[in-house]
Coordinates of N, CA, C and O in Angstrom, one line a residue:
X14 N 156.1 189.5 163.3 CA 155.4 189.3 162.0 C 155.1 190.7 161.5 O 154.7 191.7 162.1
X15 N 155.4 190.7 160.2 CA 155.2 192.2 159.3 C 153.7 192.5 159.4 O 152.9 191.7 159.8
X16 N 153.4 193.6 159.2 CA 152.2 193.9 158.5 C 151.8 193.1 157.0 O 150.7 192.4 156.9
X17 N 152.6 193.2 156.0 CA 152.5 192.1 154.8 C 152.1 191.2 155.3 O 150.9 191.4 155.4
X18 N 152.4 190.2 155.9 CA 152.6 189.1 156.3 C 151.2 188.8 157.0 O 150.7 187.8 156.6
X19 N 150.7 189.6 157.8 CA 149.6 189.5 159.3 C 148.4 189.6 157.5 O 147.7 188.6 157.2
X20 N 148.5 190.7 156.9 CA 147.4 190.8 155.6 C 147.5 189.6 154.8 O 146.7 189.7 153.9
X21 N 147.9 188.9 154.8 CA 148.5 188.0 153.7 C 147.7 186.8 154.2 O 146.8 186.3 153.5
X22 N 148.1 186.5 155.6 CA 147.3 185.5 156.4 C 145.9 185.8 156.2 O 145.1 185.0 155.9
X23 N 145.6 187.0 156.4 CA 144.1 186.8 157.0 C 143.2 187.1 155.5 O 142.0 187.3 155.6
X24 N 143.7 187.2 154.2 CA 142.9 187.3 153.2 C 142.9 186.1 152.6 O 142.4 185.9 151.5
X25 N 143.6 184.7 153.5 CA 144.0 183.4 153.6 C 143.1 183.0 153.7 O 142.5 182.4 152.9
X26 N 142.8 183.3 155.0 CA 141.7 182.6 155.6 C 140.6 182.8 155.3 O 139.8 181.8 155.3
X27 N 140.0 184.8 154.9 CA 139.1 184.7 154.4 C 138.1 184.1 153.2 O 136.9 184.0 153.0
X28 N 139.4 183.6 152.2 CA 139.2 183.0 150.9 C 138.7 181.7 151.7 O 137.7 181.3 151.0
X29 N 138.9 181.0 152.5 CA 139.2 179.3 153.2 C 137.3 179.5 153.7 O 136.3 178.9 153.5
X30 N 137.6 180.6 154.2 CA 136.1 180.7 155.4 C 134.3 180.9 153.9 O 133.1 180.5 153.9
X31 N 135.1 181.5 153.1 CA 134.4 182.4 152.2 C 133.8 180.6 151.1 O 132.7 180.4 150.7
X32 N 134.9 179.8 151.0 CA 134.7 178.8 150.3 C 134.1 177.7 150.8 O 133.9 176.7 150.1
X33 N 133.5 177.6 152.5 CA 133.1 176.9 153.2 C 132.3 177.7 153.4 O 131.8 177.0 154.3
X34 N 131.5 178.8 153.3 CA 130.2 179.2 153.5 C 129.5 179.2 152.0 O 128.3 178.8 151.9
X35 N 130.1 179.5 150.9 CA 129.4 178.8 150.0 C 128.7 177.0 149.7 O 127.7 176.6 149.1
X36 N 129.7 176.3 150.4 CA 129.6 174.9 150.4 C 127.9 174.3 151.3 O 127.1 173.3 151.1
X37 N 127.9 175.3 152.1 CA 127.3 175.0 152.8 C 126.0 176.1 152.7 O 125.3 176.3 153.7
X38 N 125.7 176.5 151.9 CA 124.6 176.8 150.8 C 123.1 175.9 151.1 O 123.3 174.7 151.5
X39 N 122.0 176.2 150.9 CA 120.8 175.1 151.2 C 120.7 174.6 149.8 O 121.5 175.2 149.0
X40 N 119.9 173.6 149.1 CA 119.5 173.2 148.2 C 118.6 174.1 148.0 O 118.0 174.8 148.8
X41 N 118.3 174.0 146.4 CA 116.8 174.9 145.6 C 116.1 173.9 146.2 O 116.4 172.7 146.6
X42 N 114.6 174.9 146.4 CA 113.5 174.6 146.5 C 112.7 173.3 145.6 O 112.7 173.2 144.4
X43 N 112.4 172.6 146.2 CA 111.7 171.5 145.0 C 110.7 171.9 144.3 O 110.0 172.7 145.0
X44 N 110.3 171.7 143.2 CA 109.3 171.5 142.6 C 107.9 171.4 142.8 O 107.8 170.3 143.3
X45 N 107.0 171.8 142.8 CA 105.8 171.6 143.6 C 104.8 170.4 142.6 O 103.9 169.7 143.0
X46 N 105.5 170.5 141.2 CA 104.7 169.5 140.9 C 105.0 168.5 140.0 O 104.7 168.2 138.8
X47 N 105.7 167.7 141.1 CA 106.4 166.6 140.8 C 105.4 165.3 140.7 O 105.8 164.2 140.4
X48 N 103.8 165.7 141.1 CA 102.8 164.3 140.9 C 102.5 164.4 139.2 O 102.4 163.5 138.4
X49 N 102.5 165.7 139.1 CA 102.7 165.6 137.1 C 103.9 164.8 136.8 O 103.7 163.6 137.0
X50 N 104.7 165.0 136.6 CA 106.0 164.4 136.4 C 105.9 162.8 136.5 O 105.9 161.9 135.7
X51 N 105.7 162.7 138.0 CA 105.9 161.1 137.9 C 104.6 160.5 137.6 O 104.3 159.4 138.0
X52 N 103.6 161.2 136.8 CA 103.0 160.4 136.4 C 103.1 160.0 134.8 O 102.6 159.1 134.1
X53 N 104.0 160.9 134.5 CA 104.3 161.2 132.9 C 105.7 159.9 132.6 O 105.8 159.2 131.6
X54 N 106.4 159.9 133.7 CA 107.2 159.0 133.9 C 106.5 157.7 133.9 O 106.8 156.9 133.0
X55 N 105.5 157.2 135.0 CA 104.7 156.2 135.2 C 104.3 155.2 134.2 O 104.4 154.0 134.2
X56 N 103.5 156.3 133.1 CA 102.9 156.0 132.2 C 103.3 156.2 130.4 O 102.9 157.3 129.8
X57 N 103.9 155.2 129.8 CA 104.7 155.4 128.9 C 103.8 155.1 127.7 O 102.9 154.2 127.7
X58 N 104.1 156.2 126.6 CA 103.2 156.1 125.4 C 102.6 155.1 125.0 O 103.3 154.1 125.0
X59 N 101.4 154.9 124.8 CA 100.6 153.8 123.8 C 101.4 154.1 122.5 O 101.5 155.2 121.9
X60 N 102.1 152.7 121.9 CA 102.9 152.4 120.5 C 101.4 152.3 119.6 O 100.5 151.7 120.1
X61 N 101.0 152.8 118.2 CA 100.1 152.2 117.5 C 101.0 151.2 116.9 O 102.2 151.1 117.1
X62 N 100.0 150.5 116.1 CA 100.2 149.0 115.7 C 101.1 149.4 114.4 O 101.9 148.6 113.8
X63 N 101.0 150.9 114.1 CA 101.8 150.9 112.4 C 103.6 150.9 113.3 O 104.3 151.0 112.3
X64 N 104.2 150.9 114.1 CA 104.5 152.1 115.0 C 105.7 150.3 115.6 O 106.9 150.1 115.5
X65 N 104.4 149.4 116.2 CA 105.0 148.1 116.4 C 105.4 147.2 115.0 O 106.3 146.3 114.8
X66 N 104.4 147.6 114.4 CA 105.1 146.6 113.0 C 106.2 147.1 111.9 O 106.6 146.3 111.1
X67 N 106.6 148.2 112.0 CA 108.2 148.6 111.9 C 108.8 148.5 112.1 O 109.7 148.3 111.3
X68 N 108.9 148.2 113.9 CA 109.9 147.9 114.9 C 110.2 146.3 114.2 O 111.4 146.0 113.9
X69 N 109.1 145.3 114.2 CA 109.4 144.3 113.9 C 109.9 144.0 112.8 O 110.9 143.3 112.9
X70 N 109.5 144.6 111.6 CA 110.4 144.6 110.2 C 112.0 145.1 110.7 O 112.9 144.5 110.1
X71 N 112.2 145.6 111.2 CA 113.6 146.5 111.4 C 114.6 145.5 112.3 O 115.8 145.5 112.2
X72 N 113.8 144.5 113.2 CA 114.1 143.6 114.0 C 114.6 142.6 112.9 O 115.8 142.4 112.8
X73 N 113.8 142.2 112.1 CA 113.4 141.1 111.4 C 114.8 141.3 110.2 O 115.2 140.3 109.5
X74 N 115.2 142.6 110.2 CA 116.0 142.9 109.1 C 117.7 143.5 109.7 O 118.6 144.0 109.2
X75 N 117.4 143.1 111.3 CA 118.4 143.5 112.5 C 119.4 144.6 112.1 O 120.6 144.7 112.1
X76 N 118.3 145.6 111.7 CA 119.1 147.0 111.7 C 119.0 147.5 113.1 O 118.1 147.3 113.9
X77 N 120.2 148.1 113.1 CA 120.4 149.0 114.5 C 121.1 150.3 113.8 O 121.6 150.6 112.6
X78 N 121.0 151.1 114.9 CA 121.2 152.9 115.0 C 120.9 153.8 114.2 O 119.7 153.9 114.2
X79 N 121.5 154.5 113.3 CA 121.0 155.5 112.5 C 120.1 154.4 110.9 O 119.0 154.7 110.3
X80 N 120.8 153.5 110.7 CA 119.7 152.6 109.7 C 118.6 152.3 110.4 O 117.6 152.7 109.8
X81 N 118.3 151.5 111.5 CA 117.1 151.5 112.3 C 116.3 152.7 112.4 O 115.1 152.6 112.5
X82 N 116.9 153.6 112.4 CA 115.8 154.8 113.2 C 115.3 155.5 111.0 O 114.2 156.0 110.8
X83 N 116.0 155.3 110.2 CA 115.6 155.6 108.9 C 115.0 154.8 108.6 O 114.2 155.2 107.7
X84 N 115.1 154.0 108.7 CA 114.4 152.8 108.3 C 112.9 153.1 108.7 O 112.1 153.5 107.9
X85 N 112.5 152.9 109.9 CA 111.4 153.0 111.0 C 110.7 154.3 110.0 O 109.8 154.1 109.2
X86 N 111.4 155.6 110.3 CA 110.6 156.9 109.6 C 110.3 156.7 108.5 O 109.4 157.4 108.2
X87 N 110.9 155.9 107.5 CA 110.1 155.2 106.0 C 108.7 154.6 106.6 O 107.6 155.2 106.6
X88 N 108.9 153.8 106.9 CA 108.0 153.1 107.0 C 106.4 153.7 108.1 O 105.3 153.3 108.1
X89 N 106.9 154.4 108.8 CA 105.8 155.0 109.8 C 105.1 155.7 108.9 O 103.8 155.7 108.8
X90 N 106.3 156.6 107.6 CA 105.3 157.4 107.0 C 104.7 156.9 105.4 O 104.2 157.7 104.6
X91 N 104.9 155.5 105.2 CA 104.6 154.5 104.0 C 103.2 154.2 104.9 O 102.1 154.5 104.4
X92 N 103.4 153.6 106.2 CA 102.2 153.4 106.7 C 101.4 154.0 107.1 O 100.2 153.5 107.2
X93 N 101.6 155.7 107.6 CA 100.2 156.5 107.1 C 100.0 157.2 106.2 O 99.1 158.0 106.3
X94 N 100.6 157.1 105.1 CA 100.4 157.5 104.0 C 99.1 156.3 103.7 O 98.0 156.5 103.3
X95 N 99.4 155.4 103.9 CA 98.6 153.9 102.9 C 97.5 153.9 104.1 O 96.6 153.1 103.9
X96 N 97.4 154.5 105.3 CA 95.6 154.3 106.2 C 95.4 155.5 105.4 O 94.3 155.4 104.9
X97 N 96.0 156.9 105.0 CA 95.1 158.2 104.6 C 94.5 157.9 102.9 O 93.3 158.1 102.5
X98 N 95.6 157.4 102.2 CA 95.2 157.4 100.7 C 95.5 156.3 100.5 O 96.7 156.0 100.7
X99 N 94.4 154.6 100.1 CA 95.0 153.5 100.2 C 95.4 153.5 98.5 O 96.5 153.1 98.2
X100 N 94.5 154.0 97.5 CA 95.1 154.0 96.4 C 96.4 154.6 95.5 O 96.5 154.5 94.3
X101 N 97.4 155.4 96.9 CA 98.6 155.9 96.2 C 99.8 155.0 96.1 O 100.1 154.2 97.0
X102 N 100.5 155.2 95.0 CA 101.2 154.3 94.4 C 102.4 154.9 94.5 O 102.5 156.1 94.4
X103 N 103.7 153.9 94.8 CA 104.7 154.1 94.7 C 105.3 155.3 93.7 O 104.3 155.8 93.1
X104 N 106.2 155.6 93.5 CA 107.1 156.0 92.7 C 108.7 155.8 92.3 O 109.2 156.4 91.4

């Protein structure tokens, strides 16, 4: 076997050895505060009532996706507009 040859092999293996010591790497550290988290997870927004009665008009009018979601922001902000100022009027 050449010298080429004997180098050729062993920067082979080092690539082989080098790719199996990274693999075998530990995992990151966890998180320490993962009782925040799953409690945020746990516990899902309180909907207000202007908030569910959107949802239902939009049901009621079986829009889905980007019409649904414009739809909804009309109306969340028709509906606090009309609890902040009940006497403003259309245009």
């Amino acid at each position: 076997m050449t010298l080429a040859s004997r180098l050729a092999a062993a920067a082979l293996v080092s690539l082989l050895a080098s790719g199996a010591a990274f693999a075998q790497a530990t995992a990151p550290a966890a998180k320490t505060d993962t009782a925040a988290t799953a409690d945020k997870k746990a516990a899902p927004k309180e909907r207000s009532a202007e908030s569910l009665e959107c949802s239902k008009q939009a049901d009621a009018k079986a829009l889905k996706g980007k019409e649904r979601k414009k739809f909804r922001r009309e109306c969340m902000k028709e509906a606090k507009a009309g609890t902040a100022a009940p006497a403003a009027d259309k245009k």
